[in-house]
PDB file of C-alpha atoms in Angstrom:
ATOM      1  CA  MET A 213       0.000   0.000   0.000  1.00 48.00           C
ATOM      2  CA  GLY A 214       1.443   3.375  -1.017  1.00 54.00           C
ATOM      3  CA  PRO A 215       1.588   6.642   0.924  1.00 67.00           C
ATOM      4  CA  GLN A 216      -1.483   8.838   1.515  1.00 79.00           C
ATOM      5  CA  ILE A 217      -1.817  11.622  -1.060  1.00 92.00           C
ATOM      6  CA  PRO A 218      -4.507  14.307  -1.521  1.00 96.00           C
ATOM      7  CA  TRP A 219      -7.182  14.462  -4.247  1.00 96.00           C
ATOM      8  CA  LEU A 220      -6.619  10.828  -5.159  1.00 97.00           C
ATOM      9  CA  VAL A 221      -8.605   9.389  -8.060  1.00 97.00           C
ATOM     10  CA  ALA A 222      -6.780   6.078  -8.454  1.00 96.00           C
ATOM     11  CA  ALA A 223      -3.476   4.530  -7.369  1.00 95.00           C
ATOM     12  CA  CYS A 224      -1.611   1.268  -7.460  1.00 94.00           C
ATOM     13  CA  THR A 225       1.723  -0.210  -6.485  1.00 94.00           C
ATOM     14  CA  ALA A 226       3.516  -2.087  -9.260  1.00 95.00           C
ATOM     15  CA  ALA A 227       5.288  -5.409  -8.876  1.00 96.00           C
ATOM     16  CA  ASP A 228       8.644  -3.601  -8.822  1.00 96.00           C
ATOM     17  CA  GLY A 229       7.566  -1.580  -5.761  1.00 93.00           C
ATOM     18  CA  SER A 230       7.037   1.712  -7.587  1.00 95.00           C
ATOM     19  CA  HIS A 231       3.802   3.668  -7.194  1.00 94.00           C
ATOM     20  CA  TRP A 232       1.397   5.121  -9.739  1.00 96.00           C
ATOM     21  CA  ALA A 233      -1.278   7.684  -8.900  1.00 97.00           C
ATOM     22  CA  VAL A 234      -3.799   9.977 -10.566  1.00 98.00           C
ATOM     23  CA  GLN A 235      -4.884  13.133  -8.717  1.00 98.00           C
ATOM     24  CA  ARG A 236      -7.585  15.621  -9.657  1.00 98.00           C
ATOM     25  CA  TRP A 237      -7.639  19.218  -8.392  1.00 97.00           C
ATOM     26  CA  ARG A 238      -8.073  22.826  -9.443  1.00 97.00           C
ATOM     27  CA  ARG A 239      -4.557  24.188  -9.463  1.00 96.00           C
ATOM     28  CA  HIS A 240      -5.160  27.442 -11.322  1.00 96.00           C
ATOM     29  CA  GLN A 241      -7.714  29.816  -9.800  1.00 97.00           C
ATOM     30  CA  ALA A 242      -8.185  33.564  -9.588  1.00 97.00           C
ATOM     31  CA  ASN A 243      -6.312  35.076  -6.644  1.00 97.00           C
ATOM     32  CA  PHE A 244      -7.788  37.049  -3.737  1.00 98.00           C
ATOM     33  CA  GLY A 245     -11.125  35.220  -3.746  1.00 97.00           C
ATOM     34  CA  LEU A 246     -12.212  36.629  -7.105  1.00 97.00           C
ATOM     35  CA  PRO A 247     -14.333  34.755  -9.650  1.00 96.00           C
ATOM     36  CA  PRO A 248     -12.541  33.333 -12.705  1.00 97.00           C
ATOM     37  CA  TRP A 249     -11.383  36.066 -15.089  1.00 96.00           C
ATOM     38  CA  ARG A 250      -8.756  34.299 -17.210  1.00 94.00           C
ATOM     39  CA  PRO A 251      -9.108  31.159 -19.387  1.00 96.00           C
ATOM     40  CA  GLY A 252      -8.236  28.090 -17.311  1.00 95.00           C
ATOM     41  CA  HIS A 253      -9.226  29.551 -13.941  1.00 97.00           C
ATOM     42  CA  GLY A 254     -11.043  26.881 -11.956  1.00 95.00           C
ATOM     43  CA  ALA A 255     -10.365  24.094 -14.462  1.00 97.00           C
ATOM     44  CA  TRP A 256      -9.998  20.584 -13.060  1.00 97.00           C
ATOM     45  CA  GLU A 257      -6.677  18.902 -13.910  1.00 97.00           C
ATOM     46  CA  LEU A 258      -5.782  15.224 -13.915  1.00 97.00           C
ATOM     47  CA  ARG A 259      -2.228  14.783 -12.616  1.00 97.00           C
ATOM     48  CA  LEU A 260      -0.312  11.541 -13.208  1.00 97.00           C
ATOM     49  CA  SER A 261       2.690  10.535 -11.065  1.00 97.00           C
ATOM     50  CA  HIS A 262       5.073   7.567 -10.922  1.00 96.00           C
ATOM     51  CA  TRP A 263       7.638   7.325  -8.133  1.00 95.00           C
ATOM     52  CA  ARG A 264       9.400   5.322  -5.457  1.00 94.00           C
ATOM     53  CA  GLY A 265      10.047   6.122  -1.819  1.00 92.00           C
ATOM     54  CA  GLN A 266       9.019   9.240   0.039  1.00 93.00           C
ATOM     55  CA  LEU A 267       6.969  12.218  -1.083  1.00 96.00           C
ATOM     56  CA  ALA A 268       7.999  15.853  -0.826  1.00 97.00           C
ATOM     57  CA  GLN A 269       7.355  17.504   2.539  1.00 96.00           C
ATOM     58  CA  LEU A 270       5.698  20.797   3.472  1.00 96.00           C
ATOM     59  CA  ASP A 271       6.598  22.246   6.877  1.00 96.00           C
ATOM     60  CA  VAL A 272       4.246  25.132   7.693  1.00 97.00           C
ATOM     61  CA  GLY A 273       4.030  27.569  10.602  1.00 97.00           C
ATOM     62  CA  LEU A 274       1.686  30.430  11.467  1.00 97.00           C
ATOM     63  CA  ASP A 275       2.314  33.641  13.374  1.00 97.00           C
ATOM     64  CA  TRP A 276       1.946  37.389  12.864  1.00 98.00           C
ATOM     65  CA  SER A 277       4.056  39.852  10.868  1.00 97.00           C
ATOM     66  CA  TYR A 278       4.887  43.570  10.909  1.00 95.00           C
ATOM     67  CA  GLY A 279       4.781  43.725  14.690  1.00 94.00           C
ATOM     68  CA  GLY A 280       1.585  41.693  14.964  1.00 96.00           C
ATOM     69  CA  ARG A 281      -0.445  43.712  12.454  1.00 97.00           C
ATOM     70  CA  TRP A 282      -1.019  40.943   9.886  1.00 98.00           C
ATOM     71  CA  HIS A 283      -1.591  37.202   9.989  1.00 98.00           C
ATOM     72  CA  HIS A 284       1.391  35.346   8.522  1.00 98.00           C
ATOM     73  CA  LEU A 285       2.151  31.888   7.084  1.00 98.00           C
ATOM     74  CA  PHE A 286       5.666  30.544   6.494  1.00 97.00           C
ATOM     75  CA  GLY A 287       7.547  27.302   5.999  1.00 97.00           C
ATOM     76  CA  ARG A 288       9.773  25.192   3.792  1.00 97.00           C
ATOM     77  CA  LEU A 289       9.391  22.704   0.921  1.00 98.00           C
ATOM     78  CA  THR A 290      11.818  19.770   0.887  1.00 97.00           C
ATOM     79  CA  TYR A 291      12.269  16.432  -0.860  1.00 97.00           C
ATOM     80  CA  LEU A 292      14.429  13.681   0.645  1.00 95.00           C
ATOM     81  CA  GLY A 293      15.715  16.267   3.115  1.00 94.00           C
ATOM     82  CA  ARG A 294      16.837  18.719   0.428  1.00 96.00           C
ATOM     83  CA  PRO A 295      15.186  22.089  -0.361  1.00 97.00           C
ATOM     84  CA  VAL A 296      12.972  22.301  -3.442  1.00 97.00           C
ATOM     85  CA  HIS A 297      13.296  25.545  -5.418  1.00 96.00           C
ATOM     86  CA  GLY A 298      13.840  26.979  -8.863  1.00 95.00           C
ATOM     87  CA  PHE A 299      16.520  29.334 -10.104  1.00 95.00           C
ATOM     88  CA  SER A 300      14.637  31.995 -12.052  1.00 94.00           C
ATOM     89  CA  THR A 301      11.166  33.550 -12.159  1.00 92.00           C
ATOM     90  CA  THR A 302       9.253  36.169 -14.112  1.00 91.00           C
ATOM     91  CA  PRO A 303       8.651  39.585 -12.490  1.00 88.00           C
ATOM     92  CA  THR A 304       5.268  38.243 -11.304  1.00 84.00           C
ATOM     93  CA  GLY A 305       6.835  35.150  -9.710  1.00 87.00           C
ATOM     94  CA  ASP A 306       6.151  32.435 -12.298  1.00 89.00           C
ATOM     95  CA  PRO A 307       8.940  29.819 -12.557  1.00 93.00           C
ATOM     96  CA  LEU A 308      11.158  29.994 -15.624  1.00 93.00           C
ATOM     97  CA  ASP A 309      12.698  26.544 -15.180  1.00 94.00           C
ATOM     98  CA  ARG A 310      11.446  23.021 -14.488  1.00 92.00           C
ATOM     99  CA  TYR A 311      12.693  23.070 -10.894  1.00 94.00           C
ATOM    100  CA  GLY A 312      10.548  25.938  -9.597  1.00 95.00           C
ATOM    101  CA  ARG A 313       7.355  25.107  -7.743  1.00 95.00           C
ATOM    102  CA  VAL A 314       4.375  27.381  -7.103  1.00 97.00           C
ATOM    103  CA  LEU A 315       2.629  26.925  -3.763  1.00 98.00           C
ATOM    104  CA  TYR A 316      -1.114  27.579  -3.971  1.00 98.00           C
ATOM    105  CA  LEU A 317      -2.701  29.019  -0.816  1.00 98.00           C
ATOM    106  CA  ASP A 318      -6.437  28.706  -0.139  1.00 98.00           C
ATOM    107  CA  THR A 319      -8.351  30.296   2.733  1.00 98.00           C
ATOM    108  CA  LEU A 320     -11.599  29.081   4.343  1.00 98.00           C
ATOM    109  CA  ASP A 321     -14.446  31.362   5.490  1.00 98.00           C
ATOM    110  CA  SER A 322     -12.550  34.608   5.021  1.00 98.00           C
ATOM    111  CA  ALA A 323     -13.440  38.171   4.067  1.00 97.00           C
ATOM    112  CA  TYR A 324     -13.914  36.784   0.546  1.00 98.00           C
ATOM    113  CA  GLY A 325     -16.966  34.805   1.670  1.00 97.00           C
ATOM    114  CA  PRO A 326     -17.855  31.321   2.924  1.00 98.00           C
ATOM    115  CA  GLY A 327     -16.053  28.206   1.740  1.00 98.00           C
ATOM    116  CA  TRP A 328     -12.607  27.731   0.290  1.00 98.00           C
ATOM    117  CA  ARG A 329     -11.234  30.591  -1.848  1.00 98.00           C
ATOM    118  CA  ARG A 330      -7.861  31.011  -3.539  1.00 98.00           C
ATOM    119  CA  GLU A 331      -5.707  33.549  -1.696  1.00 98.00           C
ATOM    120  CA  ASN A 332      -2.540  33.597  -3.791  1.00 98.00           C
ATOM    121  CA  GLY A 333       0.336  31.620  -5.265  1.00 97.00           C
ATOM    122  CA  PHE A 334       4.072  31.999  -4.636  1.00 96.00           C
ATOM    123  CA  VAL A 335       7.285  30.061  -5.199  1.00 96.00           C
ATOM    124  CA  SER A 336       9.582  28.393  -2.710  1.00 96.00           C
ATOM    125  CA  ARG A 337      12.813  30.336  -2.563  1.00 95.00           C
ATOM    126  CA  ASN A 338      16.378  29.655  -3.658  1.00 95.00           C
ATOM    127  CA  PRO A 339      18.488  28.309  -1.966  1.00 96.00           C
ATOM    128  CA  ASP A 340      16.610  26.960   1.083  1.00 96.00           C
ATOM    129  CA  GLY A 341      13.105  26.129  -0.208  1.00 97.00           C
ATOM    130  CA  THR A 342      11.464  28.531   2.241  1.00 97.00           C
ATOM    131  CA  PHE A 343       8.392  30.685   1.736  1.00 97.00           C
ATOM    132  CA  CYS A 344       6.488  33.309   3.727  1.00 96.00           C
ATOM    133  CA  TYR A 345       3.224  35.106   3.121  1.00 97.00           C
ATOM    134  CA  SER A 346       1.454  37.914   4.984  1.00 97.00           C
ATOM    135  CA  PHE A 347      -2.307  38.300   4.692  1.00 98.00           C
ATOM    136  CA  VAL A 348      -2.385  41.974   3.708  1.00 97.00           C
ATOM    137  CA  PRO A 349      -4.630  44.005   1.364  1.00 97.00           C
ATOM    138  CA  HIS A 350      -3.817  43.378  -2.312  1.00 97.00           C
ATOM    139  CA  GLU A 351      -4.639  45.098  -5.562  1.00 95.00           C
ATOM    140  CA  SER A 352      -6.407  42.837  -8.047  1.00 94.00           C
ATOM    141  CA  HIS A 353      -5.866  42.677 -11.815  1.00 92.00           C
ATOM    142  CA  SER A 354      -8.657  45.241 -12.262  1.00 93.00           C
ATOM    143  CA  GLY A 355      -7.220  47.693  -9.736  1.00 95.00           C
ATOM    144  CA  GLU A 356      -9.671  46.763  -6.976  1.00 95.00           C
ATOM    145  CA  THR A 357      -8.253  46.670  -3.445  1.00 97.00           C
ATOM    146  CA  ARG A 358      -8.991  43.283  -1.886  1.00 98.00           C
ATOM    147  CA  PRO A 359      -9.100  42.911   1.922  1.00 97.00           C
ATOM    148  CA  PRO A 360      -6.728  40.699   3.927  1.00 98.00           C
ATOM    149  CA  GLY A 361      -7.770  37.095   3.290  1.00 98.00           C
ATOM    150  CA  GLN A 362      -7.028  35.475   6.618  1.00 97.00           C
ATOM    151  CA  GLY A 363      -9.538  32.717   7.325  1.00 98.00           C
ATOM    152  CA  ARG A 364     -10.696  30.035   9.718  1.00 98.00           C
ATOM    153  CA  ARG A 365      -8.428  27.453   8.061  1.00 98.00           C
ATOM    154  CA  TYR A 366      -5.718  27.370   5.396  1.00 98.00           C
ATOM    155  CA  ARG A 367      -4.739  24.887   2.713  1.00 98.00           C
ATOM    156  CA  LEU A 368      -1.389  24.955   0.913  1.00 98.00           C
ATOM    157  CA  ALA A 369      -0.757  22.765  -2.127  1.00 98.00           C
ATOM    158  CA  VAL A 370       2.170  22.290  -4.490  1.00 97.00           C
ATOM    159  CA  SER A 371       3.225  20.113  -7.407  1.00 96.00           C
ATOM    160  CA  GLY A 372       5.667  17.417  -6.402  1.00 95.00           C
ATOM    161  CA  PRO A 373       9.260  17.562  -7.670  1.00 94.00           C
ATOM    162  CA  GLY A 374      10.002  15.484 -10.734  1.00 92.00           C
ATOM    163  CA  VAL A 375       7.195  12.975 -11.345  1.00 94.00           C
ATOM    164  CA  THR A 376       6.232  12.599  -7.681  1.00 97.00           C
ATOM    165  CA  PRO A 377       2.645  13.335  -6.520  1.00 97.00           C
ATOM    166  CA  ASP A 378       1.315  16.749  -5.641  1.00 98.00           C
ATOM    167  CA  ILE A 379       1.121  17.324  -1.882  1.00 97.00           C
ATOM    168  CA  ALA A 380      -0.926  19.514   0.432  1.00 97.00           C
ATOM    169  CA  TRP A 381      -1.035  20.818   3.994  1.00 97.00           C
ATOM    170  CA  GLU A 382      -4.097  22.033   5.902  1.00 97.00           C
ATOM    171  CA  GLY A 383      -4.322  23.720   9.301  1.00 97.00           C
ATOM    172  CA  PRO A 384      -6.321  26.147  11.451  1.00 98.00           C
ATOM    173  CA  GLY A 385      -5.922  29.907  11.260  1.00 97.00           C
ATOM    174  CA  LEU A 386      -4.938  32.251  14.081  1.00 97.00           C
ATOM    175  CA  HIS A 387      -6.758  34.889  16.094  1.00 97.00           C
ATOM    176  CA  ASP A 388      -5.634  38.512  15.911  1.00 97.00           C
ATOM    177  CA  PHE A 389      -2.425  39.250  17.801  1.00 98.00           C
ATOM    178  CA  ASP A 390      -2.816  40.681  21.294  1.00 98.00           C
ATOM    179  CA  PRO A 391       0.394  42.400  22.490  1.00 96.00           C
ATOM    180  CA  GLU A 392      -0.867  42.149  26.078  1.00 97.00           C
ATOM    181  CA  ASN A 393      -1.275  38.382  25.820  1.00 97.00           C
ATOM    182  CA  LYS A 394       1.773  36.519  27.136  1.00 97.00           C
ATOM    183  CA  ALA A 395       0.980  33.398  25.103  1.00 97.00           C
ATOM    184  CA  ASP A 396       0.764  35.420  21.876  1.00 98.00           C
ATOM    185  CA  ARG A 397       4.107  37.091  22.556  1.00 97.00           C
ATOM    186  CA  ALA A 398       5.722  33.729  23.321  1.00 97.00           C
ATOM    187  CA  CYS A 399       4.286  32.166  20.164  1.00 97.00           C
ATOM    188  CA  GLU A 400       5.528  35.056  18.036  1.00 97.00           C
ATOM    189  CA  ALA A 401       9.038  34.830  19.498  1.00 96.00           C
ATOM    190  CA  GLU A 402       9.141  31.052  18.959  1.00 97.00           C
ATOM    191  CA  MET A 403       7.931  31.275  15.365  1.00 96.00           C
ATOM    192  CA  ASN A 404      10.332  34.120  14.535  1.00 95.00           C
ATOM    193  CA  GLU A 405      13.221  31.996  15.764  1.00 95.00           C
ATOM    194  CA  LEU A 406      12.000  29.040  13.672  1.00 95.00           C
ATOM    195  CA  GLN A 407      11.896  31.250  10.569  1.00 94.00           C
ATOM    196  CA  ARG A 408      15.488  32.311  11.171  1.00 93.00           C
ATOM    197  CA  GLN A 409      16.523  28.666  11.433  1.00 93.00           C
ATOM    198  CA  LEU A 410      14.735  27.697   8.207  1.00 93.00           C
ATOM    199  CA  ALA A 411      16.008  30.647   6.146  1.00 92.00           C
ATOM    200  CA  THR A 412      19.601  29.553   5.645  1.00 90.00           C
ATOM    201  CA  GLY A 413      20.230  31.663   2.576  1.00 89.00           C
ATOM    202  CA  SER A 414      17.142  33.594   1.513  1.00 89.00           C
ATOM    203  CA  LYS A 415      15.869  36.924   2.741  1.00 82.00           C
ATOM    204  CA  PRO A 416      14.252  36.667   6.209  1.00 78.00           C
ATOM    205  CA  CYS A 417      10.496  37.155   6.513  1.00 85.00           C
ATOM    206  CA  HIS A 418       9.041  40.275   8.113  1.00 85.00           C
ATOM    207  CA  GLU A 419       8.588  39.736  11.831  1.00 84.00           C
TER     208      GLU A 419
END
C-alpha cells in the first residue's frame, strides 16, 4: 500500500515496488477570492505521477508579521531532506525553469466569503526552499483593493518535484495578535526563531 496523497482518483503499487497515482484538483484559480477572469481559472486537472520512496514535505508555521499587524504563514518545501526551489522567475513570480514550484494558498471562510477561496500563489525560494506570506490588502488585476484574506483554516498545495505526486497541507488559522497576551508574545518569538533557522540563505520574513 502506497503513501497517503490528496485528491486521489486512483493509485496502485507495481510489482517492482514503484507507485502510480492519478490526482484531480483545481490548481489554477483567480487570486484574492475573485471569480474566474482568465481562461483556465477553476479548471480541473488530472495529474499523473510515478515514483518510489518518500513524497515531498511541506513544513508550515503560522504567526503574525509587521509587529503583529497581519496574519502570517511561512515554511519550507523539501524532498528527501533537500530544499525544493527553482533558479529563475518572471517579475510576477512564475517559474522559468522546471525546478521551480508554485505553492497555492487557499483560505476558508474569510473576508472573501464562505467556503474555500484562492488567496494567492508563490514560489519556494532559492536556496533553502522557504516561503512566507502575509495576509495583507492586495490590488487585483482590475485595480480593486482586496481585503486581507485570513480565514478560519488554510490549505497549501504544491506540485511534487520530478514525477512525484502533488502534496498539500491544511491547518487552522490564528486569532488577531494581542500584544498584552503573554501566550501570543511567546508564540511570536518562537515562530520568529523558527523562521530564522529555516532561512539559511534567503531573505528573512518580516517579523
